[in-house]
Amino acid sequence: MLSGINQGRVIGQTQFKTRIRRLDKETLIINKQQFNLELQNSFSLLDLSTEDVQQQFSNIENCIQIASSKLKRTSSKLKKLSPETVKLIEERFILAKDITDPQYKHKNREVKRNIRKDIRIYNENTVQIALERNRSLKIAKQGISKGKSWITSIKDNTGKKHQSRDKCNSLSKFKRYRKY
């Protein structure tokens, strides 16, 4: 009987861990004091007088889940697509009833071009900001701003290394990212 409780508890713990991962552990770590306060408030209302271990575990799990969901951060991602492109996508969606229509094909081509243009502009801005903050291109590509590393040099299309800040800045606009 005891092994059945342990098996159920292990399953509950793994499910709980995945739910916490969805709530972004880093946010909870950064807002540690607020998270602890929310936990104290939710645990003060908790009723642990029941004898059922599984019920107690689920009550504690719910308290932690509620406290962590209150601190879930809003997405700080910059939008890659411009409002004009989003509007074109909506217009294309309306025309999508008949994909053989020449109007739809024209709108589809226009949307694809605008998406490529917007993503190119977004990537150039990201590289520009990384260079201004003296961070590496790898960090700019990942969208992470931790640490501080200098870009010592950058290669141009011919393979020649350039080390001046201005040259790195101008080359970064034309540099394409490669995924290996």
CSV table of C-alpha atoms in Angstrom, one decimal:
chain,number,residue,atom,x,y,z
A,1,MET,CA,0.0,0.0,0.0
A,2,LEU,CA,2.8,2.3,0.9
A,3,SER,CA,4.5,1.7,-2.5
A,4,GLY,CA,1.3,2.7,-4.3
A,5,ILE,CA,1.4,6.1,-2.5
A,6,ASN,CA,5.1,6.6,-3.4
A,7,GLN,CA,4.4,5.7,-7.1
A,8,GLY,CA,1.6,8.2,-7.3
A,9,ARG,CA,3.6,10.8,-5.6
A,10,VAL,CA,6.6,10.5,-8.0
A,11,ILE,CA,4.3,10.9,-10.9
A,12,GLY,CA,2.7,13.9,-9.3
A,13,GLN,CA,6.2,15.4,-8.7
A,14,THR,CA,7.3,15.1,-12.3
A,15,GLN,CA,4.1,16.6,-13.6
A,16,PHE,CA,4.5,19.4,-11.0
A,17,LYS,CA,8.1,20.0,-12.2
A,18,THR,CA,7.0,20.4,-15.8
A,19,ARG,CA,4.3,22.9,-14.7
A,20,ILE,CA,6.8,25.0,-12.8
A,21,ARG,CA,9.2,24.9,-15.8
A,22,ARG,CA,6.3,26.4,-17.9
A,23,LEU,CA,6.1,29.2,-15.3
A,24,ASP,CA,9.7,30.1,-15.9
A,25,LYS,CA,12.0,29.3,-12.9
A,26,GLU,CA,14.2,32.3,-13.6
A,27,THR,CA,11.3,34.6,-12.9
A,28,LEU,CA,10.7,33.0,-9.6
A,29,ILE,CA,14.3,33.2,-8.7
A,30,ILE,CA,14.6,36.9,-9.6
A,31,ASN,CA,11.4,37.7,-7.7
A,32,LYS,CA,12.4,35.6,-4.7
A,33,GLN,CA,11.0,37.9,-2.0
A,34,GLN,CA,7.6,38.3,-3.7
A,35,PHE,CA,7.4,34.6,-4.4
A,36,ASN,CA,8.2,33.8,-0.7
A,37,LEU,CA,5.5,36.3,0.4
A,38,GLU,CA,2.9,34.7,-2.0
A,39,LEU,CA,3.9,31.2,-0.6
A,40,GLN,CA,3.4,32.4,3.0
A,41,ASN,CA,0.0,33.8,2.2
A,42,SER,CA,-1.1,30.7,0.4
A,43,PHE,CA,0.3,28.3,3.0
A,44,SER,CA,-1.4,30.3,5.8
A,45,LEU,CA,-4.8,29.5,4.2
A,46,LEU,CA,-3.8,25.8,3.7
A,47,ASP,CA,-5.7,23.1,5.6
A,48,LEU,CA,-3.4,20.2,6.4
A,49,SER,CA,-5.7,18.5,8.9
A,50,THR,CA,-6.7,15.8,6.5
A,51,GLU,CA,-5.1,12.3,7.0
A,52,ASP,CA,-4.8,11.5,3.3
A,53,VAL,CA,-1.2,12.1,2.2
A,54,GLN,CA,-2.2,12.4,-1.5
A,55,GLN,CA,-4.7,15.1,-0.6
A,56,GLN,CA,-2.1,17.0,1.4
A,57,PHE,CA,0.4,16.8,-1.4
A,58,SER,CA,-2.1,18.1,-4.0
A,59,ASN,CA,-3.0,21.0,-1.6
A,60,ILE,CA,0.6,22.0,-1.3
A,61,GLU,CA,1.1,21.6,-5.0
A,62,ASN,CA,-1.8,23.9,-5.7
A,63,CYS,CA,-0.5,26.5,-3.3
A,64,ILE,CA,2.9,26.6,-5.0
A,65,GLN,CA,1.2,26.6,-8.4
A,66,ILE,CA,-1.0,29.5,-7.6
A,67,ALA,CA,1.9,31.5,-6.0
A,68,SER,CA,4.1,31.0,-9.0
A,69,SER,CA,1.5,31.8,-11.5
A,70,LYS,CA,0.9,35.2,-9.8
A,71,LEU,CA,4.5,36.1,-10.5
A,72,LYS,CA,4.6,34.9,-14.1
A,73,ARG,CA,6.3,37.6,-16.1
A,74,THR,CA,5.0,39.1,-19.2
A,75,SER,CA,6.8,38.4,-22.4
A,76,SER,CA,9.5,40.9,-23.0
A,77,LYS,CA,10.2,39.7,-26.5
A,78,LEU,CA,10.3,42.4,-29.2
A,79,LYS,CA,8.0,41.8,-32.0
A,80,LYS,CA,9.8,40.9,-35.2
A,81,LEU,CA,7.0,41.8,-37.6
A,82,SER,CA,5.8,45.3,-38.3
A,83,PRO,CA,2.1,46.2,-37.9
A,84,GLU,CA,1.9,46.6,-41.7
A,85,THR,CA,3.0,43.0,-42.2
A,86,VAL,CA,0.5,41.8,-39.6
A,87,LYS,CA,-2.3,43.7,-41.4
A,88,LEU,CA,-1.2,42.1,-44.7
A,89,ILE,CA,-1.3,38.6,-43.1
A,90,GLU,CA,-4.8,39.3,-41.9
A,91,GLU,CA,-5.8,40.4,-45.4
A,92,ARG,CA,-4.2,37.3,-46.9
A,93,PHE,CA,-6.1,35.1,-44.4
A,94,ILE,CA,-9.4,36.6,-45.7
A,95,LEU,CA,-8.4,35.8,-49.3
A,96,ALA,CA,-7.3,32.3,-48.4
A,97,LYS,CA,-10.7,30.8,-49.3
A,98,ASP,CA,-9.6,30.3,-52.8
A,99,ILE,CA,-5.8,29.9,-53.1
A,100,THR,CA,-5.9,29.7,-56.9
A,101,ASP,CA,-7.1,33.3,-57.0
A,102,PRO,CA,-4.5,35.6,-58.6
A,103,GLN,CA,-5.3,38.2,-55.9
A,104,TYR,CA,-4.4,35.6,-53.2
A,105,LYS,CA,-1.1,34.7,-54.9
A,106,HIS,CA,-0.1,38.3,-55.2
A,107,LYS,CA,-1.0,39.0,-51.5
A,108,ASN,CA,0.9,35.9,-50.5
A,109,ARG,CA,4.0,36.9,-52.3
A,110,GLU,CA,3.8,40.4,-50.8
A,111,VAL,CA,3.4,39.0,-47.3
A,112,LYS,CA,6.4,36.7,-47.6
A,113,ARG,CA,8.6,39.5,-48.9
A,114,ASN,CA,7.5,41.8,-46.0
A,115,ILE,CA,8.1,39.0,-43.4
A,116,ARG,CA,11.7,38.5,-44.8
A,117,LYS,CA,12.3,42.3,-44.8
A,118,ASP,CA,11.0,42.7,-41.2
A,119,ILE,CA,13.1,39.8,-39.9
A,120,ARG,CA,16.2,41.1,-41.7
A,121,ILE,CA,15.6,44.6,-40.1
A,122,TYR,CA,15.1,42.9,-36.7
A,123,ASN,CA,18.3,40.9,-37.0
A,124,GLU,CA,20.3,44.0,-38.0
A,125,ASN,CA,19.0,46.0,-35.1
A,126,THR,CA,19.9,43.1,-32.7
A,127,VAL,CA,23.4,43.0,-34.0
A,128,GLN,CA,23.7,46.8,-33.9
A,129,ILE,CA,22.6,46.8,-30.2
A,130,ALA,CA,25.0,44.0,-29.4
A,131,LEU,CA,27.9,45.9,-30.9
A,132,GLU,CA,27.0,49.1,-29.1
A,133,ARG,CA,26.9,47.2,-25.8
A,134,ASN,CA,30.2,45.5,-26.6
A,135,ARG,CA,28.6,42.0,-26.5
A,136,SER,CA,29.3,39.1,-28.8
A,137,LEU,CA,27.3,38.2,-31.9
A,138,LYS,CA,26.5,34.8,-30.4
A,139,ILE,CA,24.7,36.5,-27.5
A,140,ALA,CA,22.9,38.7,-30.0
A,141,LYS,CA,21.8,35.7,-32.0
A,142,GLN,CA,20.4,34.0,-28.9
A,143,GLY,CA,18.8,37.1,-27.6
A,144,ILE,CA,20.5,36.9,-24.3
A,145,SER,CA,22.2,39.8,-22.7
A,146,LYS,CA,24.1,38.1,-19.9
A,147,GLY,CA,27.8,38.7,-19.4
A,148,LYS,CA,30.1,41.1,-21.2
A,149,SER,CA,32.3,40.0,-24.0
A,150,TRP,CA,34.1,42.1,-26.6
A,151,ILE,CA,33.9,41.6,-30.4
A,152,THR,CA,37.6,41.7,-31.2
A,153,SER,CA,37.2,41.1,-34.9
A,154,ILE,CA,34.8,40.2,-37.6
A,155,LYS,CA,35.4,38.6,-41.0
A,156,ASP,CA,34.1,40.1,-44.3
A,157,ASN,CA,33.0,38.1,-47.3
A,158,THR,CA,36.5,37.6,-48.5
A,159,GLY,CA,37.6,36.1,-45.2
A,160,LYS,CA,39.7,39.1,-44.1
A,161,LYS,CA,39.5,40.0,-40.4
A,162,HIS,CA,38.7,43.6,-39.4
A,163,GLN,CA,39.2,44.8,-35.9
A,164,SER,CA,38.1,48.4,-35.8
A,165,ARG,CA,34.7,49.1,-34.2
A,166,ASP,CA,33.4,51.1,-37.2
A,167,LYS,CA,34.3,48.4,-39.7
A,168,CYS,CA,32.7,45.7,-37.4
A,169,ASN,CA,29.6,47.9,-37.2
A,170,SER,CA,29.3,48.3,-41.0
A,171,LEU,CA,30.1,44.6,-41.7
A,172,SER,CA,27.5,43.4,-39.2
A,173,LYS,CA,24.7,44.9,-41.4
A,174,PHE,CA,25.7,42.6,-44.2
A,175,LYS,CA,26.7,39.5,-42.1
A,176,ARG,CA,24.4,36.6,-42.5
A,177,TYR,CA,24.0,34.0,-39.7
A,178,ARG,CA,24.7,30.4,-40.4
A,179,LYS,CA,23.3,27.5,-38.5
A,180,TYR,CA,25.6,24.6,-38.3
